[in-house]
Coordinates of C-alpha atoms in Angstrom, one line a residue:
Chain A
X1 CA 7.8 6.3 26.1
X2 CA 3.9 5.8 26.1
X3 CA 3.5 8.6 23.5
X4 CA 6.0 6.7 21.4
X5 CA 4.1 3.4 21.5
X6 CA 1.0 5.2 20.7
X7 CA 2.2 6.8 17.6
X8 CA 3.6 3.7 16.4
X9 CA 0.4 1.8 17.0
X10 CA -1.3 5.1 15.2
X11 CA 1.1 4.2 12.3
X12 CA 0.7 0.4 12.0
X13 CA -3.1 0.9 11.9
X14 CA -2.6 3.2 8.9
X15 CA -2.8 7.2 10.1
X16 CA -1.0 8.9 7.7
X17 CA 2.9 8.9 8.1
X18 CA 3.4 12.8 8.1
X19 CA 0.3 12.7 10.9
X20 CA 2.8 10.8 13.4
X21 CA 5.7 12.2 12.5
X22 CA 4.3 15.8 12.9
X23 CA 2.3 14.8 16.4
X24 CA 5.9 13.3 17.6
X25 CA 7.5 16.4 16.9
X26 CA 4.6 18.7 18.5
X27 CA 4.5 16.3 21.9
X28 CA 8.4 16.8 21.9
X29 CA 8.5 20.6 21.4
X30 CA 5.3 21.2 23.8
X31 CA 7.0 19.0 26.9
X32 CA 10.1 21.0 26.3
X33 CA 8.3 24.2 26.2
X34 CA 9.1 25.6 23.1
X35 CA 6.6 27.5 21.3
X36 CA 4.8 25.0 18.9
X37 CA 5.2 28.0 16.2
X38 CA 8.4 26.3 15.4
X39 CA 7.0 23.6 13.7
X40 CA 6.2 26.6 10.9
X41 CA 9.2 27.6 10.8
X42 CA 11.1 24.2 9.8
X43 CA 8.0 23.3 7.4
X44 CA 9.2 27.1 5.8
X45 CA 12.7 25.2 5.1
X46 CA 10.9 23.5 2.5
X47 CA 11.5 26.6 0.7
X48 CA 15.1 27.3 1.4
X49 CA 16.5 24.6 -0.2
X50 CA 17.7 24.8 -3.9
X51 CA 17.9 21.0 -4.6
X52 CA 14.1 20.6 -4.0
X53 CA 13.5 22.3 -7.1
X54 CA 14.8 19.0 -9.3
X55 CA 11.8 16.8 -6.9
X56 CA 8.8 18.1 -8.5
X57 CA 10.3 18.9 -12.0
X58 CA 11.8 15.2 -12.6
X59 CA 8.7 13.8 -11.4
X60 CA 6.4 15.5 -13.9
X61 CA 8.8 14.8 -16.5
X62 CA 9.4 10.6 -15.7
X63 CA 5.2 10.7 -15.5
X64 CA 5.0 12.8 -19.0
X65 CA 7.5 10.1 -20.3
X66 CA 5.1 6.7 -19.1
X67 CA 2.2 9.3 -20.3
X68 CA 3.9 8.7 -24.3
X69 CA 5.0 6.1 -25.9
X70 CA 8.5 6.9 -25.3
X71 CA 8.6 2.9 -23.1
X72 CA 7.2 1.1 -26.2
X73 CA 9.9 2.8 -28.6
X74 CA 12.6 2.3 -25.7
X75 CA 11.6 -1.7 -25.2
X76 CA 11.6 -1.6 -29.4
X77 CA 15.3 -0.2 -29.1
X78 CA 16.4 -2.4 -26.3
X79 CA 15.0 -4.8 -28.4
X80 CA 17.0 -4.7 -31.8
X81 CA 20.4 -3.6 -30.1
X82 CA 20.6 -6.6 -27.6
X83 CA 17.4 -9.1 -28.9
X84 CA 20.7 -11.1 -30.3
X85 CA 22.7 -12.2 -26.9
X86 CA 21.6 -15.5 -25.3
X87 CA 18.9 -14.5 -22.5
X88 CA 18.5 -11.3 -24.6
X89 CA 14.8 -11.1 -24.1
X90 CA 15.4 -10.9 -20.3
X91 CA 18.3 -8.6 -21.0
X92 CA 16.0 -6.1 -22.7
X93 CA 13.6 -6.2 -20.1
X94 CA 16.2 -5.9 -17.0
X95 CA 18.1 -2.7 -18.9
X96 CA 14.5 -1.2 -20.1
X97 CA 13.2 -1.3 -16.6
X98 CA 16.2 0.1 -15.3
X99 CA 16.7 3.0 -17.2
X100 CA 13.0 3.8 -17.2
X101 CA 13.1 3.5 -12.9
X102 CA 16.2 5.9 -12.9
X103 CA 13.8 8.9 -15.1
X104 CA 10.6 8.2 -13.0
X105 CA 11.9 7.0 -9.2
X106 CA 10.3 3.6 -8.5
X107 CA 7.2 4.1 -7.6
X108 CA 5.4 1.3 -9.2
X109 CA 5.2 2.9 -12.1
X110 CA 7.8 0.6 -13.8
X111 CA 5.9 -2.5 -13.3
X112 CA 2.9 -0.7 -14.2
X113 CA 3.9 0.6 -17.5
X114 CA 6.1 -1.7 -19.0
X115 CA 5.0 -5.0 -17.4
X116 CA 2.3 -4.7 -20.0
X117 CA 5.3 -4.8 -23.0
X118 CA 7.4 -7.0 -21.4
X119 CA 5.7 -9.6 -20.1
X120 CA 3.9 -10.6 -23.3
X121 CA 7.0 -10.8 -24.9
X122 CA 8.8 -12.9 -22.7
X123 CA 6.2 -15.7 -22.5
X124 CA 6.2 -15.6 -26.2
X125 CA 9.7 -16.3 -26.6
X126 CA 9.2 -19.6 -23.8
X127 CA 10.4 -18.4 -20.6
X128 CA 8.5 -20.2 -18.1
X129 CA 5.9 -17.7 -16.7
X130 CA 6.9 -18.0 -13.2
X131 CA 10.7 -16.7 -14.5
X132 CA 8.7 -13.9 -16.2
X133 CA 7.2 -12.7 -13.4
X134 CA 10.1 -12.7 -11.2
X135 CA 11.7 -11.1 -13.4
X136 CA 9.1 -8.2 -14.0
X137 CA 8.6 -8.0 -10.2
X138 CA 12.2 -7.7 -9.3
X139 CA 12.5 -5.0 -12.1
X140 CA 10.4 -2.5 -10.8
X141 CA 13.1 -1.4 -8.8
X142 CA 15.7 -1.7 -10.9
X143 CA 17.5 1.2 -11.5
X144 CA 17.0 3.0 -8.1
X145 CA 20.9 3.8 -7.8
X146 CA 21.2 5.5 -11.4
X147 CA 20.7 9.1 -11.5
X148 CA 18.7 11.3 -11.7
X149 CA 16.5 9.0 -9.8
X150 CA 14.3 10.3 -6.9
X151 CA 15.6 8.4 -3.9
X152 CA 19.2 9.5 -4.8
X153 CA 18.4 12.8 -4.6
X154 CA 16.1 12.6 -1.8
X155 CA 19.3 10.8 0.5
X156 CA 21.3 13.6 -0.6
X157 CA 18.6 16.2 0.5
X158 CA 18.0 14.8 3.7
X159 CA 22.0 14.1 4.4
X160 CA 22.6 17.8 3.8
X161 CA 20.3 18.7 6.7
X162 CA 22.6 16.4 9.0
X163 CA 25.7 18.8 9.7
X164 CA 28.3 16.5 8.7
X165 CA 32.1 17.7 8.7
X166 CA 32.0 16.7 5.0
X167 CA 28.8 17.1 3.3
X168 CA 27.1 14.7 1.2
X169 CA 27.3 15.8 -2.5
X170 CA 24.4 14.4 -4.7
X171 CA 27.1 14.7 -7.9
X172 CA 28.9 12.2 -5.6
X173 CA 25.9 9.9 -5.1
X174 CA 25.2 9.8 -8.7
X175 CA 28.6 8.7 -9.5
X176 CA 28.9 5.9 -6.5
X177 CA 25.5 4.5 -7.4
X178 CA 26.8 3.5 -11.0
X179 CA 29.1 0.2 -10.3
X180 CA 26.8 -0.9 -7.7
X181 CA 23.5 -0.7 -9.7
X182 CA 25.4 -2.3 -13.0
X183 CA 26.5 -4.8 -10.6
X184 CA 22.8 -5.6 -9.9
X185 CA 21.9 -5.8 -13.8
X186 CA 25.0 -8.0 -14.6
X187 CA 24.0 -10.5 -11.9
X188 CA 20.1 -10.8 -12.9
X189 CA 21.3 -11.0 -16.9
X190 CA 23.6 -13.6 -16.1
X191 CA 20.7 -15.2 -14.4
X192 CA 18.6 -14.9 -17.1
X193 CA 21.4 -16.2 -19.5
X194 CA 21.4 -19.4 -17.2
X195 CA 17.6 -19.7 -17.1
X196 CA 17.1 -19.2 -21.0
X197 CA 14.7 -21.7 -22.4
X198 CA 16.2 -24.4 -24.6
X199 CA 16.0 -24.2 -28.5
X200 CA 14.8 -20.6 -27.6
X201 CA 15.4 -18.5 -31.3
X202 CA 17.5 -15.0 -30.5
X203 CA 16.9 -12.8 -33.0
X204 CA 19.8 -11.9 -35.3
X205 CA 21.1 -8.7 -35.1
X206 CA 19.2 -7.0 -37.9
X207 CA 20.6 -3.5 -38.6
X208 CA 17.4 -2.6 -40.7
X209 CA 15.6 -3.0 -37.5
X210 CA 18.4 -1.2 -35.6
X211 CA 18.2 2.0 -38.3
X212 CA 14.4 1.7 -37.9
X213 CA 14.0 1.3 -34.0
X214 CA 16.9 4.5 -33.9
X215 CA 14.6 6.6 -36.1
X216 CA 12.1 6.2 -33.6
X217 CA 13.4 7.1 -30.9
X218 CA 15.8 9.7 -32.3
X219 CA 14.3 12.6 -30.2
X220 CA 14.3 10.2 -26.8
X221 CA 18.1 9.0 -27.6
X222 CA 19.8 12.5 -26.7
X223 CA 17.4 12.7 -23.3
X224 CA 19.8 10.7 -21.2
X225 CA 23.2 12.3 -22.8
X226 CA 21.8 15.7 -22.0
X227 CA 21.0 15.0 -18.3
X228 CA 23.7 12.8 -17.5
X229 CA 26.3 14.4 -19.6
X230 CA 24.8 17.9 -18.3
X231 CA 25.4 16.5 -14.7
X232 CA 28.6 13.9 -14.8
X233 CA 30.6 16.6 -16.5
X234 CA 29.6 19.7 -14.0
X235 CA 28.0 22.3 -16.8
X236 CA 24.5 22.5 -15.0
X237 CA 23.5 21.6 -11.6
X238 CA 20.4 19.0 -11.3
X239 CA 17.7 21.2 -10.7
X240 CA 18.4 22.7 -13.7
X241 CA 18.7 19.6 -15.1
X242 CA 15.6 19.0 -14.1
X243 CA 14.3 21.9 -15.7
X244 CA 15.8 21.4 -19.1
X245 CA 14.7 17.7 -19.2
X246 CA 11.0 18.4 -18.6
X247 CA 11.2 21.4 -21.1
X248 CA 13.0 18.9 -23.7
X249 CA 10.3 16.1 -22.6
X250 CA 7.3 18.9 -23.1
X251 CA 8.6 19.4 -26.3
X252 CA 9.1 16.3 -27.7
X253 CA 6.2 14.5 -26.6
X254 CA 3.6 17.4 -26.9
X255 CA 5.0 19.5 -29.9
X256 CA 6.9 16.7 -31.7
X257 CA 5.8 13.2 -31.2
X258 CA 2.1 14.5 -30.3
X259 CA 1.8 11.3 -28.1
X260 CA 0.4 13.4 -24.8
X261 CA -2.3 16.0 -26.0
X262 CA -2.5 19.4 -24.6
X263 CA -5.5 18.9 -22.7
X264 CA -3.9 15.9 -20.7
X265 CA -1.6 17.7 -19.3
X266 CA -3.1 19.6 -16.2
X267 CA -4.2 15.8 -15.6
X268 CA -0.9 14.3 -15.8
X269 CA 0.3 17.4 -13.4
X270 CA -2.4 16.7 -11.1
X271 CA -1.5 13.2 -10.4
X272 CA 2.6 13.7 -10.4
X273 CA 2.0 16.4 -7.7
X274 CA -0.1 14.2 -5.5
X275 CA 3.0 12.0 -5.1
X276 CA 5.3 15.0 -4.7
X277 CA 3.0 16.7 -2.3
X278 CA 3.3 13.3 0.0
X279 CA 6.5 13.2 -0.3
X280 CA 7.5 16.9 0.7
X281 CA 5.0 16.9 3.2
X282 CA 6.6 13.9 4.8
X283 CA 9.8 15.6 4.5
X284 CA 8.2 19.2 5.9
X285 CA 7.3 17.7 9.2
X286 CA 10.4 15.9 9.4
X287 CA 12.3 18.5 9.4
X288 CA 10.9 19.6 12.8
X289 CA 10.8 16.3 14.4
X290 CA 14.5 15.7 12.9
X291 CA 15.5 19.0 14.5
X292 CA 13.8 18.2 18.1
X293 CA 15.9 15.1 18.0
X294 CA 19.0 16.6 17.1
X295 CA 18.2 18.9 20.3
X296 CA 17.0 16.4 22.7
X297 CA 20.4 14.9 21.4
X298 CA 18.8 11.3 20.6
X299 CA 21.5 10.1 17.5
X300 CA 24.1 10.8 19.9
X301 CA 22.6 8.7 22.8
X302 CA 21.4 6.0 20.4
X303 CA 25.1 5.5 19.3
X304 CA 26.4 5.0 22.6
X305 CA 23.5 2.9 23.5
X306 CA 24.3 1.0 20.4
X307 CA 27.9 0.5 20.5
X308 CA 27.5 -1.0 24.1
X309 CA 27.0 -3.8 22.0
X310 CA 28.4 -3.3 18.4
X311 CA 32.0 -2.5 18.6
X312 CA 33.3 -2.4 14.9
X313 CA 31.6 -1.4 11.7
X314 CA 31.6 -4.5 10.0
X315 CA 29.0 -6.0 12.8
X316 CA 27.0 -2.7 13.0
X317 CA 27.1 -3.2 8.9
X318 CA 25.2 -6.3 9.5
X319 CA 22.8 -4.9 11.9
X320 CA 22.3 -2.4 9.4
X321 CA 21.6 -4.7 6.6
X322 CA 19.0 -6.7 8.9
X323 CA 17.1 -3.5 9.8
X324 CA 16.9 -2.1 6.5
X325 CA 15.6 -5.0 4.9
X326 CA 13.0 -5.3 7.9
X327 CA 12.3 -1.6 7.0
X328 CA 11.8 -1.7 3.7
X329 CA 9.4 -4.5 3.4
X330 CA 6.9 -2.0 5.6
X331 CA 7.9 1.2 4.9
X332 CA 8.0 2.8 1.2
X333 CA 11.5 4.2 -0.2
X334 CA 10.4 7.8 0.3
X335 CA 9.2 7.5 4.1
X336 CA 12.1 5.3 4.9
X337 CA 14.6 7.9 3.6
X338 CA 13.2 10.7 5.2
X339 CA 12.6 9.5 8.6
X340 CA 15.0 7.1 9.2
X341 CA 18.7 8.7 7.4
X342 CA 18.5 11.4 10.3
X343 CA 18.9 9.2 12.6
X344 CA 20.8 6.6 11.4
X345 CA 23.4 8.7 9.2
X346 CA 25.2 10.1 12.4
X347 CA 25.6 6.9 13.5
X348 CA 27.0 5.3 10.8
X349 CA 29.2 8.1 10.6
X350 CA 30.7 7.4 14.2
X351 CA 31.1 4.1 12.9
X352 CA 33.5 5.3 10.4
X353 CA 31.4 4.9 7.4
X354 CA 31.2 7.3 4.3
X355 CA 28.1 8.8 3.9
X356 CA 28.0 8.5 0.7
X357 CA 28.4 4.5 1.0
X358 CA 25.8 4.7 3.7
X359 CA 23.5 6.0 0.9
X360 CA 24.3 3.2 -1.8
X361 CA 23.7 0.6 1.2
X362 CA 20.4 2.0 2.6
X363 CA 18.9 2.4 -1.4
X364 CA 20.1 -0.9 -1.9
X365 CA 18.2 -2.3 0.8
X366 CA 14.9 -0.8 0.3
X367 CA 15.5 -1.6 -3.4
X368 CA 15.4 -5.5 -2.0
X369 CA 13.0 -4.5 0.6
X370 CA 10.3 -3.9 -2.4
X371 CA 9.9 -6.8 -3.1
X372 CA 10.7 -8.8 0.1
X373 CA 8.1 -11.3 1.2
X374 CA 5.4 -11.1 2.7
X375 CA 4.7 -7.4 2.2
X376 CA 7.1 -5.8 0.0
X377 CA 5.1 -3.4 -2.3
X378 CA 6.0 -4.3 -5.6
X379 CA 4.7 -8.1 -5.2
X380 CA 1.4 -6.7 -4.6
X381 CA 1.6 -4.0 -7.9
X382 CA 2.7 -7.3 -9.8
X383 CA -0.1 -9.3 -8.1
X384 CA -2.6 -6.6 -9.5
X385 CA -1.4 -6.2 -12.6
X386 CA -0.9 -9.5 -13.9
X387 CA -4.1 -11.0 -12.0
X388 CA -1.9 -13.7 -9.9
X389 CA -1.8 -14.5 -6.3
X390 CA 0.8 -12.9 -4.2
X391 CA 1.4 -16.5 -3.0
X392 CA 2.9 -17.1 -6.6
X393 CA 4.9 -14.0 -6.6
X394 CA 6.4 -15.1 -3.5
X395 CA 7.7 -17.9 -5.2
X396 CA 8.4 -16.3 -8.4
X397 CA 10.7 -13.6 -7.2
X398 CA 12.8 -15.5 -4.5
X399 CA 15.6 -16.7 -6.9
X400 CA 15.8 -13.1 -7.9
X401 CA 15.7 -12.2 -4.2
X402 CA 19.0 -14.3 -3.1
X403 CA 20.2 -12.8 -6.2
X404 CA 19.9 -9.3 -5.3
X405 CA 20.9 -10.1 -2.1
X406 CA 24.2 -11.2 -2.9
X407 CA 24.4 -7.9 -4.5
X408 CA 23.2 -6.1 -1.7
X409 CA 26.2 -7.8 0.7
X410 CA 28.9 -6.8 -1.7
X411 CA 27.8 -3.9 -2.0
X412 CA 27.6 -3.1 1.8
X413 CA 30.9 -5.0 2.6
X414 CA 32.9 -3.5 -0.4
X415 CA 32.8 -0.3 0.0
X416 CA 35.0 0.8 -2.9
X417 CA 32.8 -0.4 -5.2
X418 CA 30.7 3.0 -4.5
X419 CA 33.3 4.8 -3.5
X420 CA 36.1 4.3 -6.4
X421 CA 35.0 7.0 -8.5
X422 CA 35.1 9.8 -5.9
X423 CA 37.9 11.7 -5.3
X424 CA 40.0 11.8 -2.3
Chain B
X1 CA -25.0 24.0 -2.5
X2 CA -22.0 22.3 -0.1
X3 CA -21.2 20.3 -3.0
X4 CA -21.1 22.8 -5.5
X5 CA -18.6 24.6 -3.0
X6 CA -16.4 21.7 -2.9
X7 CA -16.3 21.2 -6.1
X8 CA -15.0 24.9 -6.9
X9 CA -12.5 24.4 -4.5
X10 CA -11.2 21.3 -6.3
X11 CA -11.0 23.3 -9.3
X12 CA -8.9 25.9 -7.5
X13 CA -6.6 23.5 -6.0
X14 CA -6.3 21.8 -9.5
X15 CA -5.7 25.0 -11.2
X16 CA -3.5 26.5 -9.1
X17 CA -1.2 23.3 -9.1
X18 CA -1.2 23.5 -13.0
X19 CA -0.4 27.2 -12.8
X20 CA 2.4 27.3 -10.3
X21 CA 4.1 24.0 -12.0
X22 CA 3.7 25.4 -15.7
X23 CA 5.3 28.8 -14.4
X24 CA 8.2 26.8 -12.2
X25 CA 9.0 24.9 -15.6
X26 CA 9.4 28.6 -17.4
X27 CA 10.7 30.2 -14.8
X28 CA 13.8 27.9 -13.8
X29 CA 14.1 27.4 -17.9
X30 CA 14.6 30.9 -18.4
X31 CA 16.7 31.7 -15.7
X32 CA 19.2 28.9 -16.8
X33 CA 19.1 30.5 -20.5
X34 CA 19.6 34.5 -19.3
X35 CA 22.5 32.8 -17.1
X36 CA 24.4 30.8 -19.7
X37 CA 24.1 32.5 -23.0
X38 CA 23.1 36.5 -21.6
X39 CA 25.4 36.2 -18.6
X40 CA 22.3 37.5 -16.7
X41 CA 20.1 36.8 -14.3
X42 CA 17.1 38.1 -12.2
X43 CA 17.9 37.8 -8.3
X44 CA 14.6 37.3 -7.5
X45 CA 13.7 34.3 -9.3
X46 CA 15.9 31.9 -7.2
X47 CA 14.0 32.6 -3.8
X48 CA 10.5 32.6 -6.0
X49 CA 11.1 29.6 -7.5
X50 CA 12.0 28.0 -3.8
X51 CA 8.7 29.2 -2.9
X52 CA 7.0 27.7 -5.5
X53 CA 8.7 24.3 -4.4
X54 CA 6.4 24.4 -0.9
X55 CA 3.5 26.2 -2.7
X56 CA 3.5 23.0 -4.8
X57 CA 4.2 20.6 -2.2
X58 CA 1.4 22.1 0.4
X59 CA -1.1 21.8 -2.6
X60 CA 0.2 18.3 -3.9
X61 CA -0.4 17.4 -0.2
X62 CA -4.2 18.8 -0.4
X63 CA -5.0 17.1 -3.1
X64 CA -3.4 13.6 -1.4
X65 CA -5.7 13.7 1.2
X66 CA -8.6 14.3 -1.2
X67 CA -7.7 11.3 -3.0
X68 CA -6.7 9.6 0.2
X69 CA -3.1 9.0 -1.2
X70 CA -1.4 10.1 2.0
X71 CA 1.8 8.1 2.8
X72 CA 0.8 5.2 5.4
X73 CA 1.6 1.9 6.6
X74 CA -0.7 -0.6 4.9
X75 CA 0.8 -4.2 6.4
X76 CA -2.0 -4.2 9.3
X77 CA -5.1 -2.6 7.3
X78 CA -4.7 -4.7 4.5
X79 CA -5.7 -7.8 6.5
X80 CA -8.0 -6.0 9.0
X81 CA -12.1 -7.3 8.6
X82 CA -14.0 -4.3 7.1
X83 CA -15.5 -3.3 10.5
X84 CA -12.3 -3.0 12.5
X85 CA -11.2 -1.4 9.1
X86 CA -13.4 1.4 9.4
X87 CA -13.3 1.7 12.9
X88 CA -9.2 2.0 13.0
X89 CA -10.0 4.5 10.0
X90 CA -12.1 6.6 12.0
X91 CA -9.1 6.7 14.6
X92 CA -6.4 7.3 12.7
X93 CA -8.3 10.2 10.5
X94 CA -9.4 12.1 13.7
X95 CA -5.9 11.7 14.9
X96 CA -4.6 13.3 11.4
X97 CA -6.8 15.9 11.3
X98 CA -6.0 17.1 15.5
X99 CA -2.3 17.1 14.2
X100 CA -3.3 19.2 11.1
X101 CA -5.6 21.5 12.9
X102 CA -2.7 22.5 15.6
X103 CA 0.0 23.3 13.2
X104 CA -2.7 25.2 11.0
X105 CA -3.3 27.0 14.1
X106 CA 0.2 27.9 15.4
X107 CA 1.1 28.9 11.5
X108 CA -1.7 31.4 11.6
X109 CA -0.8 32.8 14.6
X110 CA 3.1 32.8 13.1
X111 CA 1.6 34.4 10.0
X112 CA -0.4 37.4 12.4
X113 CA 3.0 37.7 13.8
X114 CA 5.0 38.1 10.8
X115 CA 2.1 40.7 9.4
X116 CA 2.8 43.0 11.6
X117 CA 6.6 42.6 11.9
X118 CA 6.6 43.6 8.2
X119 CA 9.3 41.2 6.8
X120 CA 10.2 40.9 3.4
X121 CA 11.1 37.5 2.0
X122 CA 12.3 38.8 -1.1
X123 CA 11.8 41.8 -3.4
X124 CA 9.0 43.4 -1.9
X125 CA 6.8 40.5 -1.1
X126 CA 5.9 40.3 2.5
X127 CA 7.0 37.0 4.2
X128 CA 3.6 36.5 5.5
X129 CA 2.4 35.9 1.9
X130 CA 5.0 33.3 0.9
X131 CA 4.2 31.3 3.9
X132 CA 0.6 31.6 4.0
X133 CA 0.2 28.0 1.8
X134 CA 1.2 26.4 5.4
X135 CA -1.9 27.3 7.5
X136 CA -4.2 27.4 4.6
X137 CA -2.8 24.3 3.5
X138 CA -3.0 22.6 6.8
X139 CA -6.3 23.8 7.7
X140 CA -8.4 22.4 4.2
X141 CA -6.2 19.0 5.4
X142 CA -7.6 19.0 8.6
X143 CA -11.0 19.5 7.0
X144 CA -10.9 17.1 4.9
X145 CA -9.7 14.7 7.3
X146 CA -12.7 15.9 9.8
X147 CA -15.3 15.4 6.5
X148 CA -13.8 11.8 6.1
X149 CA -14.2 11.0 9.8
X150 CA -17.9 12.0 9.8
X151 CA -18.7 9.9 6.7
X152 CA -17.0 7.1 8.8
X153 CA -19.2 7.8 11.8
X154 CA -22.1 7.7 9.5
X155 CA -21.3 4.4 7.8
X156 CA -20.6 2.7 11.0
X157 CA -23.8 4.3 12.7
X158 CA -26.0 2.6 9.8
X159 CA -24.4 -0.3 10.2
X160 CA -22.8 -0.7 6.9
X161 CA -19.6 -2.7 6.8
X162 CA -18.7 -1.1 3.2
X163 CA -19.6 -4.2 1.8

């Protein structure tokens, strides 16, 4: 108990999370008089999960896309196609961000890469500044639920370690995220149409501009079809799709468009692998700590304790929502997934919750946590990027927060929204 | 002299990362091509790719430590006054150094056992070789945190509050 409190304190004071988890595992095994070499064996399991190959490959592809002019082209195309609608430009922003986040995995990259393009455009169209700030900050985590986002894959990886009766399939997660993700985009689009400044000129549907925009993006347009078609169609496995994506993006951005120079590649590789390394290190030591916790029956005992207070699935889901919202404010999505899912998953399954549905609920909540005041990460990234006080961002994001909170509640209490495309 | 050594180490880490990632891409892609177009495959490619994931992870983690980009909770540290922040950094980084050193030590012992037992990972590659990144990685991480603590201690003793 004392050890647990000490570790918690260290974590709060900013000790690297991997050291906290590893410290806990080492202490646990030590007190059970198990040889600590077991930790090495657990970390080595990183080399025994084929799906993990997708993580470095997709991350590298995402960073590459971010370094090229692809985001600008994507905004242009979305504008040509959607700009004529009421609230068109805001919807362009939402769609572009959701799309970009799905491919880059929501690490704040979206706000940095797309914010600079969208913010001035929205301002020019006459949207109030506060609305723009709120929209961009909110969009920074939109799209987490769409394939092939990194958090979806990571949830699948962690859930597969939990040896459930029906193992979680990553393809199922990709299917389950579609409608909940669309719900978020549609609700936010509706709000943007409502808030559209009076007398705003919507651009006309211009076939010339559409043609030009499509021609400019001609090489990137096949990418989503290639990846999503391949995965959803069952032609290629997720990690294979990742390999195909990297090769495709390398050829397009380095050889055809020539926007990324070959000599810049080492730096892009290094920066993307720093993120991957930080995530995999936590995953590796968590395999050890999870193993210890399962040995010590922690999830089972926790379940019994909770069941004394919460007797049905719905009450549990309410408690889960509150807990995850708080968690999302202090932990980034990757560590939260790796650390908390192994504990929560068996409990949720005990309450009869579908593990795939739990994954979507978990991610939707964490997405909200990204901009929940006072400490949501994207609030600070946006504050830094647009040079605005954080306080202003709290106010700016508030309406968006309530809209997405509503979406999260729908996603939580209507499981069929996530599960409708899954087989029986 | 020391600085040059550090720089060489950084270069080795960076180059290894680039080489490993690019070989991962090439190997994974050629495996797909062979499997789908020619209906063949190299049986040791898949285990090799999985080992490369482990290596990328730990090398990436080394660089993350170097750039102080390990994932941590920063709710409290963001509001701490500069002096307290140095103290809390000294404590938390010492902790990280100790934990990493313990893992490095036990991993090293594990490696020696594997060496004697002569287990192979795949094809005729010995298991100790594929596992060697674990003790190496954690040893370097431990060393980096120790150096960071030393730098912070010097800063604290000089009475420099980092402003």
